[in-house]
Each structure stands twice: as structure tokens, then as C-alpha cells.
Amino acid sequence: VFVPRPTLDIEHLTAEANSVLAEAYMDAGDLPRALKHLDASADILSKWDRTCNLKGQILDSLGHRDEAVKIYLDAAKRFPDSHYAYMNLGSIASGSGDFASAGKFFAKALSLKPDDPDLLYNVGLLEQHRGAIPKAMEYYYRCLKLNPAHRKALNNFGAVLLMSGNAKAAAGLFTRALALEPDNCGLMVNLAAAYLTLGDKASAKRLLERALHLDPANAAAPALLKSCK
């Protein structure tokens, strides 16, 4: 029986492999190598929305923000039905303190993809920066409803709850976040602060001592540790 051999598009398969490797290296923190894989199949990957935005994220993380913005603006024109570029432009504007522009970019992104947990987290972060804490809580809640393991949303929601006086709920969120990243010293310090507010000095002390063991240069832990006495 003759079975025809499937036609393989080696160029596209290579591009897909480079895209996967780029994301893996980015997650591992090796940004130059991630960029190298994107550039290796640039002719194809430049036609894909996700990889265009991935390249922008890498360039921004490497300190080439102007290049990243150009990539995002170009992606927004070429892929008008995708929310990624608008979300990334909003994140850059928010981080730069241009809250008005960030709000416009995020509004456009939400109109295209209202159920993206990362987008909802970033809008929550913008509202937190603006000082609109109830709105920030709303977006963090919506994010976590879609993705209960969104570590950044767990931490930020916990932080605003702690600042709002709800230390018990904050401790619950910090605990969930720490379970996802057990060696995250920042989360240990945040959970310790919640425990101190609740009067549990012993638990706070254990967390702070562990944080200092992992990161002796941690600036926040020593001051909180004094409160455990």
C-alpha cells in the first residue's frame, strides 16, 4: 500500500521551533538568546502577532524601549483584531507614569479581549498606580477568577487588601502566591507583614529569617524583624 508522504514546510516548522525556544529562554531570563532565536526566523515570525509582541517585550526588558514601542505600534496596525500590542503599549505607558495614554491603550485591548487574565492584571496595576484601589481590587479579582494561579495578581491584590486593613484576606493571598514561588523573598516579607498585623509574630519571624537567609541584602526584612521581638 502506498502512503503519500506528507509535505513538510521546513521553514515554518523551524520558525515555530524558534518561537517556542525564544519564549522558553525569555522565561528563563536569557533575553539575548531569546532574541537570537526570534531573529533567526525573522522573515516568518515578523508576520505573526504573538512573536512580534514577544520581541517587543524582550527589547523592552533589555532597555530598548523605543524599539519596543515601534514594534508594538506596527503590530497594532498590522493585527487590528489582536489585543497584545495595545496591552503592551498600555503597560509601558503605565510604567512611565502616562496614565491617560495607558488607560486608552488598555480600553482598546479590553474591547478586543475582555477575558485575558494578564490584561486584567495590568489594568488593575494601572488603577493601583492611580490610587483607585477599589477599581484595582475589581480587576485583580477578575484576573484571579480566570486564573487562580496568577502570582502577580495574588501578590498585588494581597498588598492592596493589607493596606486597606484586611490583613487576614491578604495573608491568604500571599500564602497562595508563596506556594507558587516558595523561594520568593518579596512574598515572604509581604506575608510576614500580614502576620505581624494579625499579631502572629512567631510566623512572621520564621518567614523573615528565611527571607534574609536567601537574600541577606533584603532591605525590608530587618526592619520588620525588629517588630517581632
CSV table of C-alpha atoms in Angstrom, one decimal:
chain,number,residue,atom,x,y,z
A,1,VAL,CA,0.0,0.0,0.0
A,2,PHE,CA,1.4,3.3,-1.0
A,3,VAL,CA,1.0,6.1,1.6
A,4,PRO,CA,1.9,9.5,0.3
A,5,ARG,CA,4.5,11.3,2.4
A,6,PRO,CA,3.1,14.5,3.9
A,7,THR,CA,4.6,17.7,2.7
A,8,LEU,CA,6.6,19.4,5.3
A,9,ASP,CA,7.3,23.1,5.4
A,10,ILE,CA,10.7,23.1,7.0
A,11,GLU,CA,10.9,26.9,7.1
A,12,HIS,CA,7.7,27.3,9.0
A,13,LEU,CA,8.5,24.4,11.3
A,14,THR,CA,11.8,25.9,12.1
A,15,ALA,CA,10.1,29.3,12.8
A,16,GLU,CA,7.7,27.6,15.2
A,17,ALA,CA,10.6,25.9,17.0
A,18,ASN,CA,12.5,29.2,17.3
A,19,SER,CA,9.3,30.9,18.6
A,20,VAL,CA,9.0,28.2,21.3
A,21,LEU,CA,12.7,28.4,22.2
A,22,ALA,CA,12.5,32.2,22.4
A,23,GLU,CA,9.7,32.0,24.9
A,24,ALA,CA,11.5,29.4,26.9
A,25,TYR,CA,14.7,31.4,27.1
A,26,MET,CA,12.7,34.6,28.0
A,27,ASP,CA,11.0,32.7,30.8
A,28,ALA,CA,14.5,31.5,32.0
A,29,GLY,CA,15.8,35.1,31.9
A,30,ASP,CA,18.2,34.6,29.0
A,31,LEU,CA,16.9,37.5,26.9
A,32,PRO,CA,19.8,37.8,24.4
A,33,ARG,CA,19.4,34.1,23.4
A,34,ALA,CA,15.6,34.6,23.2
A,35,LEU,CA,16.1,37.5,20.8
A,36,LYS,CA,18.6,35.4,18.8
A,37,HIS,CA,16.0,32.7,18.1
A,38,LEU,CA,13.4,35.3,17.1
A,39,ASP,CA,15.9,36.9,14.7
A,40,ALA,CA,16.8,33.5,13.2
A,41,SER,CA,13.4,33.2,11.7
A,42,ALA,CA,12.6,36.9,11.4
A,43,ASP,CA,11.1,36.7,7.9
A,44,ILE,CA,8.3,34.4,9.1
A,45,LEU,CA,8.0,35.4,12.8
A,46,SER,CA,7.6,39.1,11.9
A,47,LYS,CA,4.3,38.1,10.3
A,48,TRP,CA,3.0,36.5,13.5
A,49,ASP,CA,1.2,38.7,16.0
A,50,ARG,CA,2.4,36.9,19.2
A,51,THR,CA,6.1,36.7,18.2
A,52,CYS,CA,6.1,40.4,17.2
A,53,ASN,CA,4.9,41.3,20.7
A,54,LEU,CA,7.3,38.8,22.2
A,55,LYS,CA,10.2,40.6,20.5
A,56,GLY,CA,8.9,43.9,21.8
A,57,GLN,CA,8.8,42.5,25.4
A,58,ILE,CA,12.4,41.3,25.1
A,59,LEU,CA,13.7,44.5,23.7
A,60,ASP,CA,11.9,46.5,26.4
A,61,SER,CA,13.4,44.3,29.1
A,62,LEU,CA,16.9,44.8,27.5
A,63,GLY,CA,16.4,48.6,27.8
A,64,HIS,CA,15.5,49.3,24.2
A,65,ARG,CA,12.1,50.8,24.9
A,66,ASP,CA,11.9,53.0,21.9
A,67,GLU,CA,12.4,50.0,19.6
A,68,ALA,CA,9.8,48.0,21.5
A,69,VAL,CA,7.2,50.8,21.2
A,70,LYS,CA,7.8,50.9,17.4
A,71,ILE,CA,7.3,47.2,17.2
A,72,TYR,CA,4.1,47.4,19.2
A,73,LEU,CA,2.7,50.3,17.2
A,74,ASP,CA,3.5,48.4,14.0
A,75,ALA,CA,1.8,45.3,15.3
A,76,ALA,CA,-1.3,47.2,16.3
A,77,LYS,CA,-1.6,48.4,12.7
A,78,ARG,CA,-0.9,45.0,11.1
A,79,PHE,CA,-3.0,43.0,13.5
A,80,PRO,CA,-6.0,45.2,14.4
A,81,ASP,CA,-8.1,42.4,15.9
A,82,SER,CA,-5.4,41.4,18.4
A,83,HIS,CA,-5.1,42.9,21.9
A,84,TYR,CA,-1.5,42.1,22.6
A,85,ALA,CA,0.1,45.2,21.2
A,86,TYR,CA,-2.4,47.5,22.9
A,87,MET,CA,-1.8,45.7,26.2
A,88,ASN,CA,1.9,46.1,25.9
A,89,LEU,CA,1.7,49.7,24.9
A,90,GLY,CA,-0.5,50.3,27.9
A,91,SER,CA,2.0,48.6,30.2
A,92,ILE,CA,4.8,50.8,29.0
A,93,ALA,CA,2.7,53.9,29.4
A,94,SER,CA,1.6,52.9,32.8
A,95,GLY,CA,5.1,52.2,34.0
A,96,SER,CA,6.2,55.6,32.6
A,97,GLY,CA,3.5,57.4,34.6
A,98,ASP,CA,1.5,58.3,31.5
A,99,PHE,CA,-1.8,57.0,33.0
A,100,ALA,CA,-4.0,58.8,30.4
A,101,SER,CA,-2.4,57.0,27.5
A,102,ALA,CA,-2.2,53.8,29.4
A,103,GLY,CA,-6.0,54.0,30.0
A,104,LYS,CA,-6.7,54.4,26.3
A,105,PHE,CA,-4.5,51.6,25.3
A,106,PHE,CA,-6.0,49.2,27.9
A,107,ALA,CA,-9.5,50.3,26.9
A,108,LYS,CA,-8.8,49.2,23.3
A,109,ALA,CA,-7.3,46.0,24.5
A,110,LEU,CA,-10.3,45.2,26.7
A,111,SER,CA,-12.6,45.8,23.8
A,112,LEU,CA,-10.8,43.1,21.9
A,113,LYS,CA,-10.1,40.6,24.7
A,114,PRO,CA,-12.0,41.3,27.9
A,115,ASP,CA,-11.2,37.9,29.5
A,116,ASP,CA,-7.3,37.9,29.3
A,117,PRO,CA,-6.0,37.5,32.9
A,118,ASP,CA,-2.7,39.2,32.1
A,119,LEU,CA,-4.6,42.2,30.6
A,120,LEU,CA,-6.9,42.4,33.7
A,121,TYR,CA,-3.9,42.3,36.0
A,122,ASN,CA,-2.2,45.1,34.1
A,123,VAL,CA,-5.4,47.2,34.2
A,124,GLY,CA,-5.6,46.5,38.0
A,125,LEU,CA,-1.9,47.6,38.3
A,126,LEU,CA,-2.7,50.9,36.5
A,127,GLU,CA,-5.7,51.6,38.8
A,128,GLN,CA,-3.4,50.8,41.8
A,129,HIS,CA,-0.9,53.4,40.5
A,130,ARG,CA,-3.7,55.9,40.0
A,131,GLY,CA,-4.7,55.3,43.6
A,132,ALA,CA,-8.1,53.9,42.6
A,133,ILE,CA,-7.9,51.0,45.0
A,134,PRO,CA,-11.5,49.7,44.7
A,135,LYS,CA,-11.1,49.5,40.9
A,136,ALA,CA,-7.7,47.8,41.3
A,137,MET,CA,-9.3,45.2,43.5
A,138,GLU,CA,-12.0,44.6,41.0
A,139,TYR,CA,-9.6,43.9,38.2
A,140,TYR,CA,-7.4,41.7,40.3
A,141,TYR,CA,-10.4,39.7,41.4
A,142,ARG,CA,-11.5,39.3,37.8
A,143,CYS,CA,-8.0,38.2,36.9
A,144,LEU,CA,-7.8,35.6,39.6
A,145,LYS,CA,-11.3,34.3,38.8
A,146,LEU,CA,-10.0,33.4,35.3
A,147,ASN,CA,-6.5,32.3,36.5
A,148,PRO,CA,-6.4,31.5,40.3
A,149,ALA,CA,-2.6,30.9,40.0
A,150,HIS,CA,-1.7,34.3,38.6
A,151,ARG,CA,1.1,35.0,41.1
A,152,LYS,CA,1.4,38.7,40.4
A,153,ALA,CA,-2.3,39.3,40.9
A,154,LEU,CA,-2.2,37.3,44.1
A,155,ASN,CA,0.6,39.5,45.5
A,156,ASN,CA,-0.8,42.8,44.4
A,157,PHE,CA,-4.4,42.0,45.5
A,158,GLY,CA,-2.9,41.0,48.8
A,159,ALA,CA,-0.9,44.2,49.1
A,160,VAL,CA,-4.0,46.4,48.5
A,161,LEU,CA,-6.0,44.4,50.9
A,162,LEU,CA,-3.3,44.7,53.5
A,163,MET,CA,-3.1,48.5,53.0
A,164,SER,CA,-6.9,48.6,53.2
A,165,GLY,CA,-6.9,46.9,56.6
A,166,ASN,CA,-7.9,43.4,55.7
A,167,ALA,CA,-4.8,41.5,56.8
A,168,LYS,CA,-6.5,38.1,57.1
A,169,ALA,CA,-7.6,38.1,53.4
A,170,ALA,CA,-4.2,39.5,52.4
A,171,ALA,CA,-2.4,36.7,54.3
A,172,GLY,CA,-4.5,34.1,52.4
A,173,LEU,CA,-3.5,35.6,49.0
A,174,PHE,CA,0.2,35.9,49.9
A,175,THR,CA,0.1,32.3,51.1
A,176,ARG,CA,-1.3,31.1,47.8
A,177,ALA,CA,1.4,33.2,45.9
A,178,LEU,CA,4.2,31.8,48.0
A,179,ALA,CA,3.0,28.3,47.3
A,180,LEU,CA,3.6,29.0,43.6
A,181,GLU,CA,7.1,30.5,44.2
A,182,PRO,CA,8.4,29.1,47.6
A,183,ASP,CA,11.7,31.0,47.4
A,184,ASN,CA,10.3,34.4,46.5
A,185,CYS,CA,11.7,36.6,49.3
A,186,GLY,CA,9.4,39.5,48.5
A,187,LEU,CA,6.4,37.3,49.1
A,188,MET,CA,7.8,36.1,52.4
A,189,VAL,CA,8.2,39.7,53.5
A,190,ASN,CA,4.7,40.6,52.5
A,191,LEU,CA,3.2,37.6,54.2
A,192,ALA,CA,5.3,38.4,57.3
A,193,ALA,CA,3.9,41.9,57.3
A,194,ALA,CA,0.3,40.5,57.2
A,195,TYR,CA,1.1,38.1,60.1
A,196,LEU,CA,2.5,41.0,62.1
A,197,THR,CA,-0.7,42.9,61.6
A,198,LEU,CA,-2.6,39.9,62.8
A,199,GLY,CA,-0.3,39.6,65.9
A,200,ASP,CA,1.3,36.3,64.8
A,201,LYS,CA,4.9,37.3,65.5
A,202,ALA,CA,6.3,33.8,65.5
A,203,SER,CA,5.2,33.1,62.0
A,204,ALA,CA,6.4,36.4,60.8
A,205,LYS,CA,9.8,35.9,62.4
A,206,ARG,CA,10.2,32.5,60.6
A,207,LEU,CA,9.4,34.0,57.3
A,208,LEU,CA,11.7,37.0,57.7
A,209,GLU,CA,14.6,34.9,58.9
A,210,ARG,CA,14.2,32.6,55.8
A,211,ALA,CA,14.0,35.6,53.5
A,212,LEU,CA,17.2,37.0,55.0
A,213,HIS,CA,18.9,33.6,54.7
A,214,LEU,CA,18.0,33.5,51.0
A,215,ASP,CA,18.7,37.2,50.4
A,216,PRO,CA,20.9,38.8,53.0
A,217,ALA,CA,20.7,42.2,51.2
A,218,ASN,CA,16.9,42.3,51.6
A,219,ALA,CA,16.1,45.8,52.7
A,220,ALA,CA,12.6,45.4,54.1
A,221,ALA,CA,13.1,42.3,56.3
A,222,PRO,CA,15.4,43.7,59.0
A,223,ALA,CA,13.0,46.5,60.0
A,224,LEU,CA,10.1,44.1,60.2
A,225,LEU,CA,12.2,41.6,62.1
A,226,LYS,CA,12.7,44.2,64.9
A,227,SER,CA,8.9,44.3,65.3
A,228,CYS,CA,8.9,40.5,66.0
A,229,LYS,CA,10.5,41.0,69.4
